[in-house]
CSV table of C-alpha atoms in Angstrom, one decimal:
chain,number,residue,atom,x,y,z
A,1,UNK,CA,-134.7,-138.3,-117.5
A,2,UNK,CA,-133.3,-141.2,-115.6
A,3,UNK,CA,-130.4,-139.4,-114.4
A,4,UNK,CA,-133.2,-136.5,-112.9
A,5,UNK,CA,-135.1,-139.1,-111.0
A,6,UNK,CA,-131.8,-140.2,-109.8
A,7,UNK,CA,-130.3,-137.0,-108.9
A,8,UNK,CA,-133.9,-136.0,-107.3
A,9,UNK,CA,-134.3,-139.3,-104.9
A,10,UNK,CA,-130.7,-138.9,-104.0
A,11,UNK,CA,-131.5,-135.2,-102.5
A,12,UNK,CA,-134.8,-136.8,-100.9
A,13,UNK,CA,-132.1,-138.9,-99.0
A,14,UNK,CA,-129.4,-136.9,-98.3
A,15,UNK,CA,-132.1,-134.3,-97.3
A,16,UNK,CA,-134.0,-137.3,-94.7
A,17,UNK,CA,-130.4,-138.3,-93.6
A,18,UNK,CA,-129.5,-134.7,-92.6
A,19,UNK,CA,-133.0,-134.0,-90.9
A,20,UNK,CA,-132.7,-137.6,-89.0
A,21,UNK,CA,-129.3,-136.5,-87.9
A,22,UNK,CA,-130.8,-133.1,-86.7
A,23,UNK,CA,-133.7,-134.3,-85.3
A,24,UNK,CA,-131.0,-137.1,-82.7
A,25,UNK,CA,-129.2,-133.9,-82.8
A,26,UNK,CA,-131.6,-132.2,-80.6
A,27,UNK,CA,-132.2,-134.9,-78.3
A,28,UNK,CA,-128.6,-135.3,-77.2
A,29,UNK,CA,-128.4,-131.5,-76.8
A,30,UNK,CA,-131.6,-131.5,-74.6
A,31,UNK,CA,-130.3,-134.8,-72.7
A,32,UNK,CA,-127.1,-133.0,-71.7
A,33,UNK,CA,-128.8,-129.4,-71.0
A,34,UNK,CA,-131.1,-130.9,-68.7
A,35,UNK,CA,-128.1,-133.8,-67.0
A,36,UNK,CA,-126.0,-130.3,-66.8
A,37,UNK,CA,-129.0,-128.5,-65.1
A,38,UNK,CA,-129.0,-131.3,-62.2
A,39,UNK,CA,-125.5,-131.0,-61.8
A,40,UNK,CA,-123.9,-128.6,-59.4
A,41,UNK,CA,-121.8,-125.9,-61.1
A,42,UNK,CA,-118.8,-124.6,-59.4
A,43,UNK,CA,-119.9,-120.9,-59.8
A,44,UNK,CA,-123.3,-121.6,-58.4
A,45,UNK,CA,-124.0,-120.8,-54.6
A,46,UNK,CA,-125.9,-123.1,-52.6
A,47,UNK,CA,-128.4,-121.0,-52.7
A,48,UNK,CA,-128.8,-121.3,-56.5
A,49,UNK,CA,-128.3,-124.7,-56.2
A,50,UNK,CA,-131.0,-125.6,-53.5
A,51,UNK,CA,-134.4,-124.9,-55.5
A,52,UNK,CA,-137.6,-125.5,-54.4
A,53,UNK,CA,-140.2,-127.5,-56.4
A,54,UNK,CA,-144.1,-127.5,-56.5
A,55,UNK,CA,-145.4,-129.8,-53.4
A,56,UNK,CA,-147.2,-132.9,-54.1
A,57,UNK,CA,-150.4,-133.2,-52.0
A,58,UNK,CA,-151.7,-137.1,-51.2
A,59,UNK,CA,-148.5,-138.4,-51.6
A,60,UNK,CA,-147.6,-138.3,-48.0
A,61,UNK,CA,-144.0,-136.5,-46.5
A,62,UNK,CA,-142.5,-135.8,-49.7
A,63,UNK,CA,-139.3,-133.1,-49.8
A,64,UNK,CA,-139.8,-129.5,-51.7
A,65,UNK,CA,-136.4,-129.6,-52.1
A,66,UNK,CA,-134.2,-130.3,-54.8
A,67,UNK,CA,-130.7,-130.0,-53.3
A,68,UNK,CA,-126.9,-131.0,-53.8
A,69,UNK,CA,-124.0,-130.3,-51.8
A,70,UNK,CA,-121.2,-130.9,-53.9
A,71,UNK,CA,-120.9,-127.0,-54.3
A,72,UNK,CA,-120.5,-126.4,-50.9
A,73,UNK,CA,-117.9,-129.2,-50.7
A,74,UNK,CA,-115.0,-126.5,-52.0
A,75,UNK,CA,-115.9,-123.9,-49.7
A,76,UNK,CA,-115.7,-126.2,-46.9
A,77,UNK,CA,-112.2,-127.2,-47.5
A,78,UNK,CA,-111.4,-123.4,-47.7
A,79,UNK,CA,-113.4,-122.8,-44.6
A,80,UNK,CA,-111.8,-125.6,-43.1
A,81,UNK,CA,-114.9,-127.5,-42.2
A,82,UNK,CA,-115.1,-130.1,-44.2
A,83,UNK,CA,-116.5,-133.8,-43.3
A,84,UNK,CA,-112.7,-135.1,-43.1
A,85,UNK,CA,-112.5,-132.8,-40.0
A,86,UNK,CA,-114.9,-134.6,-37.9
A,87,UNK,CA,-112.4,-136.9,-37.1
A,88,UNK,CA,-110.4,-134.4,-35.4
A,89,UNK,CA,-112.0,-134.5,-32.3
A,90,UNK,CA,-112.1,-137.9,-31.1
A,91,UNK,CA,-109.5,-139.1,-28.7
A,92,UNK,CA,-106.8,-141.4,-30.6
A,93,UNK,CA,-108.1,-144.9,-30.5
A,94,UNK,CA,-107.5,-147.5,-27.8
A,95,UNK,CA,-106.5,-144.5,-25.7
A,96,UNK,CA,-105.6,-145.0,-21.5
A,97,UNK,CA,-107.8,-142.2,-19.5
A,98,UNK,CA,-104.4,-140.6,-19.1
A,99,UNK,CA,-103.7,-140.3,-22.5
A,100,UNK,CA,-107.2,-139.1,-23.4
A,101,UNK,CA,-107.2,-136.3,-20.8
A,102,UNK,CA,-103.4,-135.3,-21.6
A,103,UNK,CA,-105.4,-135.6,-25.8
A,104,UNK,CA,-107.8,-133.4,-24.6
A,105,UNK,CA,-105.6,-130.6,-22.8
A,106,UNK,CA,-104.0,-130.4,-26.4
A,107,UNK,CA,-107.0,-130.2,-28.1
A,108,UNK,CA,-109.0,-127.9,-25.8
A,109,UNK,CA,-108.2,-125.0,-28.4
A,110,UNK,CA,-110.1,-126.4,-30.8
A,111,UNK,CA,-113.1,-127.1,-29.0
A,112,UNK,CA,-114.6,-124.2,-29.7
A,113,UNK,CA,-118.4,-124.9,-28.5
A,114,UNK,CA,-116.6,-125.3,-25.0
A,115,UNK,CA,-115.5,-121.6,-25.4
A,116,UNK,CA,-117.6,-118.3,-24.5
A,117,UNK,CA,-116.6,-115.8,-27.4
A,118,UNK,CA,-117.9,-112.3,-28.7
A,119,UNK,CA,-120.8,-114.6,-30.8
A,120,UNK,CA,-121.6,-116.9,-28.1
A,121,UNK,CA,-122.2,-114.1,-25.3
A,122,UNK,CA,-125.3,-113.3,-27.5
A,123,UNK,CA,-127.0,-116.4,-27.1
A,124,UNK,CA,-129.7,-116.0,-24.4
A,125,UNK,CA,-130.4,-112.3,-26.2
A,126,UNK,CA,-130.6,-114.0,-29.4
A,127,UNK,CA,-133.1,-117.2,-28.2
A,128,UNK,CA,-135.6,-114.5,-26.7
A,129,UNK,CA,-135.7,-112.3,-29.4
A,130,UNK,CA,-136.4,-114.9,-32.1
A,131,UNK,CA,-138.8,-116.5,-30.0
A,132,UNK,CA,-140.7,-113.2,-29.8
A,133,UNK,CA,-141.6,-113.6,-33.0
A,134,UNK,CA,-145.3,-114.9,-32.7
A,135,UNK,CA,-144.1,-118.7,-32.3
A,136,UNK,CA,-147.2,-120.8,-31.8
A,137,UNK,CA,-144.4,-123.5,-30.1
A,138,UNK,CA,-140.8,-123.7,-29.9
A,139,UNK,CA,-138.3,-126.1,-30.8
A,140,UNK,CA,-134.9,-127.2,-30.8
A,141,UNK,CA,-132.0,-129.2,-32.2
A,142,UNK,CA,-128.4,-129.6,-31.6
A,143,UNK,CA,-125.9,-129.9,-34.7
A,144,UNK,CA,-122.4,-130.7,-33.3
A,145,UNK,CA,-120.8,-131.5,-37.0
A,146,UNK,CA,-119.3,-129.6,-39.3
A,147,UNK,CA,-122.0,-128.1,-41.0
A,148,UNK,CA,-121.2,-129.1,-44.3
A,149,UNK,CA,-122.6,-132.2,-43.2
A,150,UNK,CA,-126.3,-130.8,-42.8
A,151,UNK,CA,-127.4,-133.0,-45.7
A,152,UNK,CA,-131.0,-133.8,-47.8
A,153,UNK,CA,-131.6,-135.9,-44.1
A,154,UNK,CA,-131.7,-132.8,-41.9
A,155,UNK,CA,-133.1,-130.7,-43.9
A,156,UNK,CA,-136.0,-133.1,-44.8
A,157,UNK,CA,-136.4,-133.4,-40.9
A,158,UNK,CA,-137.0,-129.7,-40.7
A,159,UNK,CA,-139.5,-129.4,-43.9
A,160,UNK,CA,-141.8,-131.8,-41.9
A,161,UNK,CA,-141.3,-130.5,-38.8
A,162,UNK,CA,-143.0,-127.3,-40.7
A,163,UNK,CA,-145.1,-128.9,-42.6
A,164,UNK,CA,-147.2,-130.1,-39.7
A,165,UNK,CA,-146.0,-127.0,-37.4
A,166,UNK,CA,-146.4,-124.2,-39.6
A,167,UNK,CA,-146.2,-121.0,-37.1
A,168,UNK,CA,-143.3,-122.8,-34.7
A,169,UNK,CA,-139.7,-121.7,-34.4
A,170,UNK,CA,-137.0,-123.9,-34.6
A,171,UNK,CA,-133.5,-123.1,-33.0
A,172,UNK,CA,-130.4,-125.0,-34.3
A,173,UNK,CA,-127.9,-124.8,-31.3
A,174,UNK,CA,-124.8,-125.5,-33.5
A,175,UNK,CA,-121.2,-123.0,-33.7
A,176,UNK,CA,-120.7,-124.6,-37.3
A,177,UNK,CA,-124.4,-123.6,-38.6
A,178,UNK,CA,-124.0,-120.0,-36.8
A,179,UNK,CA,-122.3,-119.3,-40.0
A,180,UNK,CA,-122.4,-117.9,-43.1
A,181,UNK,CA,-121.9,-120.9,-44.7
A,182,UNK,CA,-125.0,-122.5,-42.0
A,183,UNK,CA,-126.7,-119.4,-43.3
A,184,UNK,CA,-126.3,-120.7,-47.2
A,185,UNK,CA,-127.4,-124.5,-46.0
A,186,UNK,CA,-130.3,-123.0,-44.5
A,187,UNK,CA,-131.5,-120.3,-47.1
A,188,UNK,CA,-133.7,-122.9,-49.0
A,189,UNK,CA,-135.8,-123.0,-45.4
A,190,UNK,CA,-135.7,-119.4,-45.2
A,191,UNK,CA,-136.6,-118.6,-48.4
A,192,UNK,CA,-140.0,-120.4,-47.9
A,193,UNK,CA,-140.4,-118.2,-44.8
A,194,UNK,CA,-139.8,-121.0,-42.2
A,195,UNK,CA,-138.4,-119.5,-38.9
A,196,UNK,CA,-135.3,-121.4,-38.2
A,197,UNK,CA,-132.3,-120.0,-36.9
A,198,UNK,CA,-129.1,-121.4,-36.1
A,199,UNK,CA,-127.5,-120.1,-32.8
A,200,UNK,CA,-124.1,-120.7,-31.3
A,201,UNK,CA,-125.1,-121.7,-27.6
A,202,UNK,CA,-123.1,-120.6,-24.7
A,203,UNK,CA,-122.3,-123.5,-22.7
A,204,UNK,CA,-121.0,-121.5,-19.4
A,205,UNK,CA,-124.5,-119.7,-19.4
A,206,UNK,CA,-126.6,-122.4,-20.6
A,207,UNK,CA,-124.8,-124.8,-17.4
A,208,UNK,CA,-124.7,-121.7,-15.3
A,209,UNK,CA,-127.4,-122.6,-12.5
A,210,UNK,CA,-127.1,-126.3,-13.0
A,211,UNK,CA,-125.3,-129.3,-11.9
A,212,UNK,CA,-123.8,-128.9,-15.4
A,213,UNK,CA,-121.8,-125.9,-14.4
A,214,UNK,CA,-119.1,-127.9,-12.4
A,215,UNK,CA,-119.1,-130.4,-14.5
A,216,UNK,CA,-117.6,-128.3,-17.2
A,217,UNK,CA,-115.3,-126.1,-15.5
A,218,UNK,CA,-113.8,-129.6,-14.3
A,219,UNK,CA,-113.8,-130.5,-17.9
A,220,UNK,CA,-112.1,-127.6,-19.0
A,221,UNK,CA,-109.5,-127.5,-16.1
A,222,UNK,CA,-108.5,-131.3,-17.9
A,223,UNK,CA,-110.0,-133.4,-15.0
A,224,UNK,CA,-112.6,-135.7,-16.7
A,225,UNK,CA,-111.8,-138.1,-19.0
A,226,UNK,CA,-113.5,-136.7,-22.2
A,227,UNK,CA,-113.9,-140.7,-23.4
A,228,UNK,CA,-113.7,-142.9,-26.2
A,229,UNK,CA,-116.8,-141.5,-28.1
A,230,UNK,CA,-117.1,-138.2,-29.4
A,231,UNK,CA,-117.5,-135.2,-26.6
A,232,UNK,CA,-119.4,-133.2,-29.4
A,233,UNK,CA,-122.4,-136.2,-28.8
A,234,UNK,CA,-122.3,-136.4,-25.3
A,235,UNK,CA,-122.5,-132.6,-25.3
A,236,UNK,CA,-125.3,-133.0,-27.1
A,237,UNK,CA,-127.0,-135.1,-24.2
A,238,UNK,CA,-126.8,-132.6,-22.0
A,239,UNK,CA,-127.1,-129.3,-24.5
A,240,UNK,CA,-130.5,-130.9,-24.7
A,241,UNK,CA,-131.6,-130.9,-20.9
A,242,UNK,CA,-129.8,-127.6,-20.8
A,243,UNK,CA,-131.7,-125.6,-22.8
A,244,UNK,CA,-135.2,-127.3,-21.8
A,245,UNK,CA,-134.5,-126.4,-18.6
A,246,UNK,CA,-134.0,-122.7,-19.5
A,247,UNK,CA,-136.6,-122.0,-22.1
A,248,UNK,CA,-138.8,-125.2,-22.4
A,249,UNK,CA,-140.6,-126.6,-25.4
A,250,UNK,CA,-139.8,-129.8,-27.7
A,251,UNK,CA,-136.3,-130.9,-28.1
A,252,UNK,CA,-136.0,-133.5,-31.6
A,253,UNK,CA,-133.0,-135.4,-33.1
A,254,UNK,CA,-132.2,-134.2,-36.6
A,255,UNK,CA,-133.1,-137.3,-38.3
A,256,UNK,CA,-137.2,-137.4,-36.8
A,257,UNK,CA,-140.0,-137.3,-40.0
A,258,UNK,CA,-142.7,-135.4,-37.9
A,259,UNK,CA,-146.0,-136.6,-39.3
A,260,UNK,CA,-148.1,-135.5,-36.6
A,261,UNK,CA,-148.5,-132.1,-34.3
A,262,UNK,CA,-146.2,-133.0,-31.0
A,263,UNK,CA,-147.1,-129.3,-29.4
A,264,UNK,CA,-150.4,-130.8,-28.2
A,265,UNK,CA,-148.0,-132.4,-25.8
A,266,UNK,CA,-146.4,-131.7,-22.6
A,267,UNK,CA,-144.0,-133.0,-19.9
A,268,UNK,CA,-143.2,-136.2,-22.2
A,269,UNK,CA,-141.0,-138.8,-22.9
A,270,UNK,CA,-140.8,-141.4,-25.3
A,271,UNK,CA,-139.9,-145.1,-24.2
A,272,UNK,CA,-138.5,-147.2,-27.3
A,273,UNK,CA,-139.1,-150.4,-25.9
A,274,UNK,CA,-141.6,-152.4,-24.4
A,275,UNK,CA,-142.3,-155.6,-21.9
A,276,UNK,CA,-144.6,-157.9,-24.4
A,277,UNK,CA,-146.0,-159.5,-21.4
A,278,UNK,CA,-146.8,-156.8,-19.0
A,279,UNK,CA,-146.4,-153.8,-21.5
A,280,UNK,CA,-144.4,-151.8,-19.1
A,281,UNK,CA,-141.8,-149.6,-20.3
A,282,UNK,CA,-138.1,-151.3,-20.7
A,283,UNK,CA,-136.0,-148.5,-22.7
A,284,UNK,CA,-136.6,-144.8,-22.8
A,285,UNK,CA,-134.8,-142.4,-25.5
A,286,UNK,CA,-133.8,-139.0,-25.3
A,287,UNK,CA,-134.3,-138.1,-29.0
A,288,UNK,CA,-137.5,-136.4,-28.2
A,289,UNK,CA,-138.5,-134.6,-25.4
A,290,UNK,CA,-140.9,-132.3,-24.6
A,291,UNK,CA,-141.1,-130.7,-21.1
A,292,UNK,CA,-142.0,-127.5,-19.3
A,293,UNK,CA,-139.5,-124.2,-18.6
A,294,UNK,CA,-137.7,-125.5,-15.6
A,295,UNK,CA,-139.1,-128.9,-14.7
A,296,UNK,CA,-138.0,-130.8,-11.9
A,297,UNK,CA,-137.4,-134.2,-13.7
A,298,UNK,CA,-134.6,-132.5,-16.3
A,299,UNK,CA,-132.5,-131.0,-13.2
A,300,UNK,CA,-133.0,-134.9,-12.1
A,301,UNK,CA,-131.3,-136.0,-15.6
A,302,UNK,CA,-128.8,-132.9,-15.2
A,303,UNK,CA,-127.5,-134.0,-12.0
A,304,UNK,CA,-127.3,-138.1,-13.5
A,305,UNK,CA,-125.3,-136.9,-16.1
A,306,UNK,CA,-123.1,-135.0,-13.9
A,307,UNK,CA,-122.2,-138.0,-11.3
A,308,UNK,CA,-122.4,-140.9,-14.1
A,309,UNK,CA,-120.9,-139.3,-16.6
A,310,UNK,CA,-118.6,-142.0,-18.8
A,311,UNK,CA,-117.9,-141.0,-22.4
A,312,UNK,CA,-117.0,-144.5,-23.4
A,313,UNK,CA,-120.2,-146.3,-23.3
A,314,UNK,CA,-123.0,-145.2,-26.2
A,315,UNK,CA,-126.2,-144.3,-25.4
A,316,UNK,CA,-125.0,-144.3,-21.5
A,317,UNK,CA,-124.9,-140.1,-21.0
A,318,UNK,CA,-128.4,-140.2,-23.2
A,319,UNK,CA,-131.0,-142.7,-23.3
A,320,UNK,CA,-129.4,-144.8,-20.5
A,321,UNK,CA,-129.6,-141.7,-18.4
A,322,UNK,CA,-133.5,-140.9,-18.9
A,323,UNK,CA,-134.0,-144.3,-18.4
A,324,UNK,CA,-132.0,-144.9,-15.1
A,325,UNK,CA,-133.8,-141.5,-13.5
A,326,UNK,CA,-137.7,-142.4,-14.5
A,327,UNK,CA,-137.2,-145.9,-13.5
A,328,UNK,CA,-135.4,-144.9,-9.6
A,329,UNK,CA,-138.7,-142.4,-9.7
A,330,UNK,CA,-141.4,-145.0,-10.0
A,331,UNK,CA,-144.6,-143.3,-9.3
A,332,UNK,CA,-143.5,-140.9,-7.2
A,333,UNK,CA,-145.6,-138.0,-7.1
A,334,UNK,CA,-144.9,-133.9,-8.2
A,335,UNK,CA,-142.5,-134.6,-11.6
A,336,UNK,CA,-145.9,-134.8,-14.1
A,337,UNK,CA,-144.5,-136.9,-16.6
A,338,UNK,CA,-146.1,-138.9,-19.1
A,339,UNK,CA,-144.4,-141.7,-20.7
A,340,UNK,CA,-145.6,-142.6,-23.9
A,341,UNK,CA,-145.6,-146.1,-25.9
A,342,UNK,CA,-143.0,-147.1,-28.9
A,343,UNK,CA,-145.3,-146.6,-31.5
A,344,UNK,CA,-145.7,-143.1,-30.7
A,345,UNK,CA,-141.7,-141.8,-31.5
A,346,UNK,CA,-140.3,-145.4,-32.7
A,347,UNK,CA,-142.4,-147.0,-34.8
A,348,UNK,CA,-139.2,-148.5,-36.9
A,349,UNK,CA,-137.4,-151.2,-35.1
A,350,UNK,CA,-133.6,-150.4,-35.9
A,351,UNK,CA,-133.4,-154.2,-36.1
A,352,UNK,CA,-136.2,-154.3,-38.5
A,353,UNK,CA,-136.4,-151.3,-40.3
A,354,UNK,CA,-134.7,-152.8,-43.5
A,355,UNK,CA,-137.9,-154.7,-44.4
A,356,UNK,CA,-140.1,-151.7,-44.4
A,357,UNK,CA,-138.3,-150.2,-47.6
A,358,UNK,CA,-139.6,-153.8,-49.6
A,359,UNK,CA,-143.1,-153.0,-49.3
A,360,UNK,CA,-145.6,-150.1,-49.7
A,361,UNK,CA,-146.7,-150.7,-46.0
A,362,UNK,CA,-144.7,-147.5,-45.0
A,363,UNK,CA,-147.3,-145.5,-46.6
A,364,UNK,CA,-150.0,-147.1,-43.8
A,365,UNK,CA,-148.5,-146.0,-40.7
A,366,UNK,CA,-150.5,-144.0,-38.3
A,367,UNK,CA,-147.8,-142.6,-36.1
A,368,UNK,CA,-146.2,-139.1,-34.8
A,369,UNK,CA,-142.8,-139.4,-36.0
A,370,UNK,CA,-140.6,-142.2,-37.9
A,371,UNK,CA,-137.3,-142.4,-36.6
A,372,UNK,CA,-134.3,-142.4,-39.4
A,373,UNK,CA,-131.6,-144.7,-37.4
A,374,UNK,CA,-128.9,-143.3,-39.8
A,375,UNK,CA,-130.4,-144.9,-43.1
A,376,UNK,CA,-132.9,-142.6,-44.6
């Protein structure tokens, strides 16, 4: 009898011991299946990969997106477009002008945005046919990297830029995102039926007209110093006034959080810094601009960037350049241009923007747009 009870408790044990062990079993199985299920897989596409989740309402600008790009890492490096190419294309440091131009003649090759090619030529065709497509307001960006590098940042940027501007368009004038990988990047956008397109501009024709147009076949010939700082940003500057002046509508940076509609505005700048004591402008920024099909003012900024042109100084081919122009204007009459206040584009100090991450006081802003300065 005693040797039943024994025998019967001792199954009771090993049969608890076995179930406990089944039971932590589980849970480490289900840990891992779900730590697997957030990581990238090598035989997943980006597209797999970049899945969409249900949208929080009341919780303010929160991304859709669930996204990783260590997939698309690998097909970079066989596509040769990786982030350790950016690099490539910046003049050797501590450079002479000589050396940078002599650089730059070497180089030219592989500057291919500088080039007009087969998909280029298409470009105008290609803008007025996408904006046909019942666009409430048009927009546009510049991407200059290699388009591996269109991160969680960018394409955050672009969910809010929809979010408040449902019906818009959005071009993407970048060679690298004209792509199939671009396309892949861009698919989680698409798939939610946002109309963005990447486009591979054609400088020659976008310039052709412009002060720009002598600028660059000087450029190309190797007679302008293409600078310290990378040609693919100052580019930028002026792919921006470019394309304004041709089409029109609202030009934004890639790292903008739109919060507010901006097409209720027209013919406008944003200055990023003000006097304290007589609150007049002291900084404009180029990041955002919104302007008419062929307005006067941006064949003013054109021109400035033709005859100042110096691709060793930051911010001097961009906001320096907006703010030299308005300020030799004054109030001189016939450019309708409305300068508007810091807190409208630039609520977030660069200086202080640190501090607004300690506190829940981001969620009480009231603005139109919160500028990223690299750190969001």
């Amino acid at each position: 009898m005693f040797d039943d009870r024994l025998l019967k408790r001792s199954k009771i044990a090993i049969f608890c011991l076995i179930t406990f062990s089944a039971i932590i079993f589980f849970i480490l199985c289900d840990d891992l299946i779900y730590q697997d299920s957030l990581r990238p897989s090598a035989t997943k596409g980006p597209e797999e990969v970049l899945q969409a989740r249900p949208h929080r309402n009341g919780e303010g600008i929160r991304s859709t997106l669930v996204l990783t790009h260590s997939p698309l890492r690998s097909m970079q490096q066989n596509e040769g477009v990786g982030k350790g190419n950016q690099g490539i294309l910046v003049a050797p440091f501590n450079s002479t002008e000589e050396e940078r131009i002599v650089w730059f003649k070497g180089k030219l090759h592989e500057f291919k945005i500088l080039q007009s090619d087969g998909l280029s030529r298409q470009f105008h065709a290609r803008i007025l046919g996408f904006f046909s497509h019942e666009c409430e307001s048009q927009f546009f960006m510049t991407w200059e990297y290699p388009a591996g590098s269109f991160e969680a940042r960018e394409l955050l940027s672009i969910e809010s830029l929809f979010k408040v501007h449902p019906k818009a368009c959005l071009a993407i004038l970048s060679r690298t995102l004209d792509s199939i990988l671009g396309y892949r990047i861009l698919k989680p956008l698409l798939d939610r039926r946002f109309r963005v397109q990447a486009v591979a501009p054609d400088l020659p024709f976008l310039f052709k007209g412009t002060p720009a147009e002598a600028w660059l076949n000087e450029l190309m010939k190797g007679k302008k110093d293409p600078g310290k700082i990378s040609l693919f940003q100052n580019l930028s500057n002026l792919m921006r006034l470019a394309v304004l002046y041709k089409y029109g509508g609202v030009y934004l940076d890639t790292d903008f959080i739109v919060l507010k509609p901006l097409s209720v505005l027209r013919n406008s700048i944003g200055a990023q810094s003000m006097d304290s004591g007589n609150k007049n402008w002291t900084r404009l920024n180029n990041a955002v601009l919104i302007f008419d099909m062929n307005h006067p003012l941006l064949l003013r900024f054109i021109n400035e960037f033709v005859l100042t042109f110096n691709g060793n100084k930051w911010g001097h081919n961009g906001p320096y350049l907006v703010s030299r122009v308005v300020e030799r204007l004054g109030e001189r009459p016939g450019f309708n241009l409305t300068i508007l206040p810091p807190l409208t584009f630039y609520p977030a100090d660069l200086k202080k923007i640190g501090g607004l991450f300690g506190s829940l006081l981001l969620s009480g802003f009231e603005r139109v747009d919160l500028r990223g300065f690299e750190k969001i």
